[in-house]
């Protein structure tokens, strides 16, 4: 049976099992999905679990409301795109990045793309390994103009970085991995963070701004400011030294960081190794969602995520990294 006939059969089965307004009742449950066999379009439909599993395996359907996607950018031998999903009531369901499995092949092997460098030792040349930062970066606008992105969504844009040799901290994060920075402030704020001789190749005045103390109510639980992780063209990095396994003798696989700038939170950041994605596609790692530690209060009102999710979908042959389970924070 060809792919089109499989999709039609699965969609017919879905229509017989559920209706778009179905919800959990008693022992029976339904899942909302975007039923589609293309990278765009589709119909948000409530489906039974057995139909959902079949659709995800055999078509390009996926969980949650149908998404709006940003334009594709090249990554390795494939591509990546940002996306947003919005509930019927206008609240955010997910914001994330999706990239094709072939994007894991053909990736660069040098330390970085040399976009952000500074002659720290003054010898007249830029050492790619020690005087440049940022890996290979892909700024991604969110599809906010489509009308499908929720008002008040905390994320304003996404900066995806691939680090072929990892980065500091030495012995922890120095393995090939991706950083997904969901910035809470406009791109102009990040673009103004200069390179220089302090911290991780950051301008010394900007280092002072990046490491300015975040008031206790707004500091995420369990996170520490290590100061030396302030980086040019990026901001400071706050690390979960309480709960992250890589800080307790385990190898780094995936973790969640926050960014700091001028006494406020700057970004939310899942960091995930290339090996973890490879394991997802091979079936040796499982799709999953993981908790995001929260501050006691949010300085700025908006919708903030309580989970980050990492998935591989067989039918789409792609990966997603998303922020989900949003709640509305009133702000200070």
PDB file of C-alpha atoms in Angstrom, residues 16-260:
ATOM      1  CA  UNK A  16     -14.809   6.889  12.822  1.00  0.00           C
ATOM      2  CA  UNK A  17     -13.150   6.707  16.241  1.00  0.00           C
ATOM      3  CA  UNK A  18     -13.396  10.305  17.387  1.00  0.00           C
ATOM      4  CA  UNK A  19     -14.693  13.781  16.798  1.00  0.00           C
ATOM      5  CA  UNK A  20     -12.736  17.063  17.015  1.00  0.00           C
ATOM      6  CA  UNK A  21     -14.362  17.873  20.353  1.00  0.00           C
ATOM      7  CA  UNK A  22     -13.610  14.564  22.053  1.00  0.00           C
ATOM      8  CA  UNK A  23     -11.946  14.511  25.473  1.00  0.00           C
ATOM      9  CA  UNK A  24     -11.018  11.939  28.099  1.00  0.00           C
ATOM     10  CA  UNK A  25     -14.128  10.201  29.465  1.00  0.00           C
ATOM     11  CA  UNK A  26     -13.941   7.360  31.956  1.00  0.00           C
ATOM     12  CA  UNK A  27     -11.441   4.734  30.831  1.00  0.00           C
ATOM     13  CA  UNK A  28     -11.302   6.014  27.237  1.00  0.00           C
ATOM     14  CA  UNK A  29      -8.911   8.790  26.225  1.00  0.00           C
ATOM     15  CA  UNK A  30      -8.280  10.798  23.100  1.00  0.00           C
ATOM     16  CA  UNK A  31      -5.306  12.798  21.896  1.00  0.00           C
ATOM     17  CA  UNK A  32      -5.380  15.962  19.827  1.00  0.00           C
ATOM     18  CA  UNK A  33      -3.197  15.689  16.734  1.00  0.00           C
ATOM     19  CA  UNK A  34      -2.461  17.557  13.546  1.00  0.00           C
ATOM     20  CA  UNK A  35      -3.501  14.989  10.940  1.00  0.00           C
ATOM     21  CA  UNK A  36      -1.424  15.602   7.808  1.00  0.00           C
ATOM     22  CA  UNK A  37       0.758  13.931   5.220  1.00  0.00           C
ATOM     23  CA  UNK A  38       2.773  17.028   4.339  1.00  0.00           C
ATOM     24  CA  UNK A  39       5.240  19.242   6.187  1.00  0.00           C
ATOM     25  CA  UNK A  40       2.621  22.007   6.315  1.00  0.00           C
ATOM     26  CA  UNK A  41      -1.158  22.211   6.577  1.00  0.00           C
ATOM     27  CA  UNK A  42      -3.321  19.536   8.147  1.00  0.00           C
ATOM     28  CA  UNK A  43      -6.354  19.392  10.431  1.00  0.00           C
ATOM     29  CA  UNK A  44      -6.363  19.413  14.219  1.00  0.00           C
ATOM     30  CA  UNK A  45      -8.414  16.363  15.238  1.00  0.00           C
ATOM     31  CA  UNK A  46      -9.029  14.371  18.430  1.00  0.00           C
ATOM     32  CA  UNK A  47      -8.038  10.741  17.883  1.00  0.00           C
ATOM     33  CA  UNK A  48      -7.970   7.518  19.869  1.00  0.00           C
ATOM     34  CA  UNK A  49      -4.535   6.325  21.097  1.00  0.00           C
ATOM     35  CA  UNK A  50      -4.323   3.438  18.628  1.00  0.00           C
ATOM     36  CA  UNK A  51      -5.095   5.747  15.720  1.00  0.00           C
ATOM     37  CA  UNK A  52      -2.587   8.318  17.004  1.00  0.00           C
ATOM     38  CA  UNK A  53       0.198   5.748  17.085  1.00  0.00           C
ATOM     39  CA  UNK A  54      -0.615   4.577  13.563  1.00  0.00           C
ATOM     40  CA  UNK A  55      -0.768   8.108  12.184  1.00  0.00           C
ATOM     41  CA  UNK A  56       2.598   9.070  13.701  1.00  0.00           C
ATOM     42  CA  UNK A  57       4.309   5.973  12.345  1.00  0.00           C
ATOM     43  CA  UNK A  58       2.817   5.987   8.854  1.00  0.00           C
ATOM     44  CA  UNK A  59       2.196   9.669   8.048  1.00  0.00           C
ATOM     45  CA  UNK A  60       3.611  13.072   8.962  1.00  0.00           C
ATOM     46  CA  UNK A  61       0.933  13.671  11.605  1.00  0.00           C
ATOM     47  CA  UNK A  62       2.040  14.883  15.024  1.00  0.00           C
ATOM     48  CA  UNK A  63       0.696  15.616  18.496  1.00  0.00           C
ATOM     49  CA  UNK A  64      -1.026  18.862  19.372  1.00  0.00           C
ATOM     50  CA  UNK A  65      -2.601  21.579  17.241  1.00  0.00           C
ATOM     51  CA  UNK A  66      -1.368  22.098  13.686  1.00  0.00           C
ATOM     52  CA  UNK A  67       1.788  24.206  13.732  1.00  0.00           C
ATOM     53  CA  UNK A  68       2.947  27.325  11.956  1.00  0.00           C
ATOM     54  CA  UNK A  69       6.507  26.904  10.646  1.00  0.00           C
ATOM     55  CA  UNK A  70       9.240  29.404   9.978  1.00  0.00           C
ATOM     56  CA  UNK A  71      11.404  29.256   6.836  1.00  0.00           C
ATOM     57  CA  UNK A  72      13.888  26.396   6.532  1.00  0.00           C
ATOM     58  CA  UNK A  73      17.640  26.843   6.961  1.00  0.00           C
ATOM     59  CA  UNK A  74      20.311  24.405   5.846  1.00  0.00           C
ATOM     60  CA  UNK A  75      21.803  22.199   8.553  1.00  0.00           C
ATOM     61  CA  UNK A  76      24.227  19.416   7.639  1.00  0.00           C
ATOM     62  CA  UNK A  77      22.663  17.466   4.767  1.00  0.00           C
ATOM     63  CA  UNK A  78      19.177  18.531   5.862  1.00  0.00           C
ATOM     64  CA  UNK A  79      17.417  21.561   7.284  1.00  0.00           C
ATOM     65  CA  UNK A  80      15.833  23.010  10.417  1.00  0.00           C
ATOM     66  CA  UNK A  81      12.848  25.281  11.088  1.00  0.00           C
ATOM     67  CA  UNK A  82      11.200  26.972  14.038  1.00  0.00           C
ATOM     68  CA  UNK A  83       7.533  26.402  14.790  1.00  0.00           C
ATOM     69  CA  UNK A  84       4.731  27.390  17.134  1.00  0.00           C
ATOM     70  CA  UNK A  85       1.564  25.533  18.148  1.00  0.00           C
ATOM     71  CA  UNK A  86      -1.380  27.347  19.678  1.00  0.00           C
ATOM     72  CA  UNK A  87      -4.405  25.978  21.506  1.00  0.00           C
ATOM     73  CA  UNK A  88      -7.928  26.836  20.409  1.00  0.00           C
ATOM     74  CA  UNK A  89      -8.243  29.307  23.298  1.00  0.00           C
ATOM     75  CA  UNK A  90      -5.185  31.249  22.087  1.00  0.00           C
ATOM     76  CA  UNK A  91      -2.739  29.967  24.700  1.00  0.00           C
ATOM     77  CA  UNK A  92       0.575  28.427  23.569  1.00  0.00           C
ATOM     78  CA  UNK A  93       0.817  24.656  23.246  1.00  0.00           C
ATOM     79  CA  UNK A  94       4.457  24.463  22.127  1.00  0.00           C
ATOM     80  CA  UNK A  95       7.276  26.470  20.628  1.00  0.00           C
ATOM     81  CA  UNK A  96      10.235  24.663  19.158  1.00  0.00           C
ATOM     82  CA  UNK A  97      12.690  23.699  16.462  1.00  0.00           C
ATOM     83  CA  UNK A  98      12.329  20.758  14.107  1.00  0.00           C
ATOM     84  CA  UNK A  99      15.117  19.348  11.935  1.00  0.00           C
ATOM     85  CA  UNK A 100      15.394  16.450   9.529  1.00  0.00           C
ATOM     86  CA  UNK A 101      17.332  13.296  10.414  1.00  0.00           C
ATOM     87  CA  UNK A 102      19.758  13.824   7.538  1.00  0.00           C
ATOM     88  CA  UNK A 103      20.774  17.100   9.198  1.00  0.00           C
ATOM     89  CA  UNK A 104      22.907  14.982  11.562  1.00  0.00           C
ATOM     90  CA  UNK A 105      25.092  14.003   8.583  1.00  0.00           C
ATOM     91  CA  UNK A 106      27.441  16.423   6.860  1.00  0.00           C
ATOM     92  CA  UNK A 107      27.824  18.645   9.927  1.00  0.00           C
ATOM     93  CA  UNK A 108      30.980  20.772  10.211  1.00  0.00           C
ATOM     94  CA  UNK A 109      33.900  19.510  12.283  1.00  0.00           C
ATOM     95  CA  UNK A 110      35.858  22.709  13.004  1.00  0.00           C
ATOM     96  CA  UNK A 111      35.232  24.427  16.330  1.00  0.00           C
ATOM     97  CA  UNK A 112      32.983  27.233  15.024  1.00  0.00           C
ATOM     98  CA  UNK A 113      32.014  29.426  12.091  1.00  0.00           C
ATOM     99  CA  UNK A 114      34.297  32.331  13.166  1.00  0.00           C
ATOM    100  CA  UNK A 115      31.381  34.759  13.322  1.00  0.00           C
ATOM    101  CA  UNK A 116      32.237  35.931  16.833  1.00  0.00           C
ATOM    102  CA  UNK A 117      35.948  36.277  17.533  1.00  0.00           C
ATOM    103  CA  UNK A 118      38.323  38.558  19.435  1.00  0.00           C
ATOM    104  CA  UNK A 119      42.125  38.698  19.558  1.00  0.00           C
ATOM    105  CA  UNK A 120      42.293  38.019  23.291  1.00  0.00           C
ATOM    106  CA  UNK A 121      46.093  37.665  23.527  1.00  0.00           C
ATOM    107  CA  UNK A 122      46.825  40.461  21.075  1.00  0.00           C
ATOM    108  CA  UNK A 123      49.036  38.391  18.766  1.00  0.00           C
ATOM    109  CA  UNK A 124      47.380  39.685  15.606  1.00  0.00           C
ATOM    110  CA  UNK A 125      45.451  36.535  14.718  1.00  0.00           C
ATOM    111  CA  UNK A 126      42.255  34.791  15.822  1.00  0.00           C
ATOM    112  CA  UNK A 127      42.636  31.301  17.245  1.00  0.00           C
ATOM    113  CA  UNK A 128      39.486  29.445  16.214  1.00  0.00           C
ATOM    114  CA  UNK A 129      39.477  27.173  19.259  1.00  0.00           C
ATOM    115  CA  UNK A 130      40.187  29.748  21.975  1.00  0.00           C
ATOM    116  CA  UNK A 131      39.284  33.189  20.591  1.00  0.00           C
ATOM    117  CA  UNK A 132      36.015  32.468  18.777  1.00  0.00           C
ATOM    118  CA  UNK A 133      32.669  31.425  20.271  1.00  0.00           C
ATOM    119  CA  UNK A 134      29.175  30.366  19.272  1.00  0.00           C
ATOM    120  CA  UNK A 135      29.741  27.181  17.308  1.00  0.00           C
ATOM    121  CA  UNK A 136      27.751  27.231  14.061  1.00  0.00           C
ATOM    122  CA  UNK A 137      24.762  29.469  14.643  1.00  0.00           C
ATOM    123  CA  UNK A 138      21.309  29.546  13.080  1.00  0.00           C
ATOM    124  CA  UNK A 139      19.075  32.463  14.177  1.00  0.00           C
ATOM    125  CA  UNK A 140      15.434  31.473  13.680  1.00  0.00           C
ATOM    126  CA  UNK A 141      12.522  33.886  13.724  1.00  0.00           C
ATOM    127  CA  UNK A 142       9.309  32.518  15.189  1.00  0.00           C
ATOM    128  CA  UNK A 143       6.245  32.542  12.914  1.00  0.00           C
ATOM    129  CA  UNK A 144       4.524  35.264  14.939  1.00  0.00           C
ATOM    130  CA  UNK A 145       3.016  36.996  11.914  1.00  0.00           C
ATOM    131  CA  UNK A 146       0.793  34.046  11.050  1.00  0.00           C
ATOM    132  CA  UNK A 147      -1.785  34.755  13.724  1.00  0.00           C
ATOM    133  CA  UNK A 148      -1.231  31.329  15.268  1.00  0.00           C
ATOM    134  CA  UNK A 149       1.379  32.302  17.865  1.00  0.00           C
ATOM    135  CA  UNK A 150      -0.128  33.004  21.269  1.00  0.00           C
ATOM    136  CA  UNK A 151      -0.097  36.578  22.586  1.00  0.00           C
ATOM    137  CA  UNK A 152       2.233  36.803  25.554  1.00  0.00           C
ATOM    138  CA  UNK A 153       4.469  33.895  24.483  1.00  0.00           C
ATOM    139  CA  UNK A 154       7.706  34.373  26.434  1.00  0.00           C
ATOM    140  CA  UNK A 155       9.975  33.187  23.585  1.00  0.00           C
ATOM    141  CA  UNK A 156      10.651  35.889  20.996  1.00  0.00           C
ATOM    142  CA  UNK A 157      13.107  34.091  18.685  1.00  0.00           C
ATOM    143  CA  UNK A 158      15.431  31.073  18.705  1.00  0.00           C
ATOM    144  CA  UNK A 159      19.204  30.777  18.295  1.00  0.00           C
ATOM    145  CA  UNK A 160      20.306  27.235  17.455  1.00  0.00           C
ATOM    146  CA  UNK A 161      24.042  26.529  17.760  1.00  0.00           C
ATOM    147  CA  UNK A 162      25.863  23.363  16.746  1.00  0.00           C
ATOM    148  CA  UNK A 163      29.125  22.826  18.622  1.00  0.00           C
ATOM    149  CA  UNK A 164      31.270  20.159  16.867  1.00  0.00           C
ATOM    150  CA  UNK A 165      33.731  20.011  19.766  1.00  0.00           C
ATOM    151  CA  UNK A 166      31.404  21.196  22.497  1.00  0.00           C
ATOM    152  CA  UNK A 167      32.383  24.150  24.676  1.00  0.00           C
ATOM    153  CA  UNK A 168      33.201  24.960  28.294  1.00  0.00           C
ATOM    154  CA  UNK A 169      32.810  23.756  30.978  1.00  0.00           C
ATOM    155  CA  UNK A 170      35.822  21.531  30.256  1.00  0.00           C
ATOM    156  CA  UNK A 171      35.177  17.867  30.961  1.00  0.00           C
ATOM    157  CA  UNK A 172      31.400  18.362  31.028  1.00  0.00           C
ATOM    158  CA  UNK A 173      30.066  20.078  27.918  1.00  0.00           C
ATOM    159  CA  UNK A 174      33.032  19.522  25.593  1.00  0.00           C
ATOM    160  CA  UNK A 175      31.290  16.901  23.415  1.00  0.00           C
ATOM    161  CA  UNK A 176      29.458  17.498  20.098  1.00  0.00           C
ATOM    162  CA  UNK A 177      26.066  18.969  20.911  1.00  0.00           C
ATOM    163  CA  UNK A 178      23.343  21.440  19.983  1.00  0.00           C
ATOM    164  CA  UNK A 179      22.242  24.480  21.980  1.00  0.00           C
ATOM    165  CA  UNK A 180      18.673  25.729  21.488  1.00  0.00           C
ATOM    166  CA  UNK A 181      18.403  29.258  22.926  1.00  0.00           C
ATOM    167  CA  UNK A 182      14.808  30.465  23.237  1.00  0.00           C
ATOM    168  CA  UNK A 183      15.414  34.161  23.840  1.00  0.00           C
ATOM    169  CA  UNK A 184      13.098  36.087  26.139  1.00  0.00           C
ATOM    170  CA  UNK A 185      14.255  39.452  24.756  1.00  0.00           C
ATOM    171  CA  UNK A 186      14.473  40.850  21.224  1.00  0.00           C
ATOM    172  CA  UNK A 187      17.290  39.812  18.910  1.00  0.00           C
ATOM    173  CA  UNK A 188      18.682  43.348  19.065  1.00  0.00           C
ATOM    174  CA  UNK A 189      19.603  42.780  22.732  1.00  0.00           C
ATOM    175  CA  UNK A 190      21.645  39.688  21.920  1.00  0.00           C
ATOM    176  CA  UNK A 191      23.190  41.262  18.809  1.00  0.00           C
ATOM    177  CA  UNK A 192      24.546  44.118  20.942  1.00  0.00           C
ATOM    178  CA  UNK A 193      26.549  41.754  23.211  1.00  0.00           C
ATOM    179  CA  UNK A 194      30.104  42.322  22.015  1.00  0.00           C
ATOM    180  CA  UNK A 195      33.112  40.021  21.918  1.00  0.00           C
ATOM    181  CA  UNK A 196      36.162  40.893  24.008  1.00  0.00           C
ATOM    182  CA  UNK A 197      38.858  39.577  26.364  1.00  0.00           C
ATOM    183  CA  UNK A 198      36.730  38.714  29.410  1.00  0.00           C
ATOM    184  CA  UNK A 199      34.758  35.557  30.257  1.00  0.00           C
ATOM    185  CA  UNK A 200      34.082  33.470  27.155  1.00  0.00           C
ATOM    186  CA  UNK A 201      35.385  36.020  24.649  1.00  0.00           C
ATOM    187  CA  UNK A 202      33.028  38.769  25.817  1.00  0.00           C
ATOM    188  CA  UNK A 203      33.577  42.520  26.074  1.00  0.00           C
ATOM    189  CA  UNK A 204      34.505  43.357  29.678  1.00  0.00           C
ATOM    190  CA  UNK A 205      31.745  45.973  30.125  1.00  0.00           C
ATOM    191  CA  UNK A 206      29.252  43.500  28.665  1.00  0.00           C
ATOM    192  CA  UNK A 207      30.653  40.807  30.974  1.00  0.00           C
ATOM    193  CA  UNK A 208      29.725  43.028  33.937  1.00  0.00           C
ATOM    194  CA  UNK A 209      26.213  43.493  32.527  1.00  0.00           C
ATOM    195  CA  UNK A 210      25.794  39.789  31.759  1.00  0.00           C
ATOM    196  CA  UNK A 211      26.860  38.701  35.259  1.00  0.00           C
ATOM    197  CA  UNK A 212      24.850  41.315  37.151  1.00  0.00           C
ATOM    198  CA  UNK A 213      23.129  39.504  40.008  1.00  0.00           C
ATOM    199  CA  UNK A 214      19.594  38.330  39.356  1.00  0.00           C
ATOM    200  CA  UNK A 215      17.365  39.061  42.385  1.00  0.00           C
ATOM    201  CA  UNK A 216      16.585  35.906  44.362  1.00  0.00           C
ATOM    202  CA  UNK A 217      12.828  35.733  43.526  1.00  0.00           C
ATOM    203  CA  UNK A 218      13.658  35.636  39.804  1.00  0.00           C
ATOM    204  CA  UNK A 219      16.512  33.121  39.973  1.00  0.00           C
ATOM    205  CA  UNK A 220      15.377  29.625  38.882  1.00  0.00           C
ATOM    206  CA  UNK A 221      15.460  27.025  41.661  1.00  0.00           C
ATOM    207  CA  UNK A 222      18.740  25.106  41.837  1.00  0.00           C
ATOM    208  CA  UNK A 223      20.583  27.295  39.326  1.00  0.00           C
ATOM    209  CA  UNK A 224      23.970  28.914  39.885  1.00  0.00           C
ATOM    210  CA  UNK A 225      25.728  31.789  38.140  1.00  0.00           C
ATOM    211  CA  UNK A 226      29.278  30.584  37.481  1.00  0.00           C
ATOM    212  CA  UNK A 227      30.338  33.981  36.064  1.00  0.00           C
ATOM    213  CA  UNK A 228      32.966  32.513  33.724  1.00  0.00           C
ATOM    214  CA  UNK A 229      30.167  31.233  31.435  1.00  0.00           C
ATOM    215  CA  UNK A 230      29.266  34.729  30.181  1.00  0.00           C
ATOM    216  CA  UNK A 231      29.780  34.572  26.411  1.00  0.00           C
ATOM    217  CA  UNK A 232      30.146  37.071  23.599  1.00  0.00           C
ATOM    218  CA  UNK A 233      27.165  37.341  21.217  1.00  0.00           C
ATOM    219  CA  UNK A 234      25.098  35.200  23.583  1.00  0.00           C
ATOM    220  CA  UNK A 235      24.890  36.269  27.253  1.00  0.00           C
ATOM    221  CA  UNK A 236      25.563  34.606  30.590  1.00  0.00           C
ATOM    222  CA  UNK A 237      24.761  30.937  31.290  1.00  0.00           C
ATOM    223  CA  UNK A 238      23.085  29.795  34.517  1.00  0.00           C
ATOM    224  CA  UNK A 239      23.537  26.113  35.296  1.00  0.00           C
ATOM    225  CA  UNK A 240      21.409  23.618  37.202  1.00  0.00           C
ATOM    226  CA  UNK A 241      24.144  22.182  39.399  1.00  0.00           C
ATOM    227  CA  UNK A 242      21.573  20.695  41.825  1.00  0.00           C
ATOM    228  CA  UNK A 243      19.621  18.391  39.491  1.00  0.00           C
ATOM    229  CA  UNK A 244      21.581  17.976  36.250  1.00  0.00           C
ATOM    230  CA  UNK A 245      23.256  14.521  36.142  1.00  0.00           C
ATOM    231  CA  UNK A 246      26.384  15.816  34.401  1.00  0.00           C
ATOM    232  CA  UNK A 247      27.227  17.758  37.563  1.00  0.00           C
ATOM    233  CA  UNK A 248      27.063  14.545  39.602  1.00  0.00           C
ATOM    234  CA  UNK A 249      29.438  12.202  37.805  1.00  0.00           C
ATOM    235  CA  UNK A 250      27.171  11.228  34.896  1.00  0.00           C
ATOM    236  CA  UNK A 251      27.933  11.918  31.211  1.00  0.00           C
ATOM    237  CA  UNK A 252      26.208  14.874  29.617  1.00  0.00           C
ATOM    238  CA  UNK A 253      23.292  13.824  27.379  1.00  0.00           C
ATOM    239  CA  UNK A 254      20.809  16.682  27.643  1.00  0.00           C
ATOM    240  CA  UNK A 255      20.232  19.475  30.120  1.00  0.00           C
ATOM    241  CA  UNK A 256      18.450  22.797  30.533  1.00  0.00           C
ATOM    242  CA  UNK A 257      20.115  26.166  31.110  1.00  0.00           C
ATOM    243  CA  UNK A 258      18.922  29.705  31.587  1.00  0.00           C
ATOM    244  CA  UNK A 259      20.649  32.841  30.358  1.00  0.00           C
ATOM    245  CA  UNK A 260      21.222  36.030  32.291  1.00  0.00           C
TER     246      UNK A 260
END
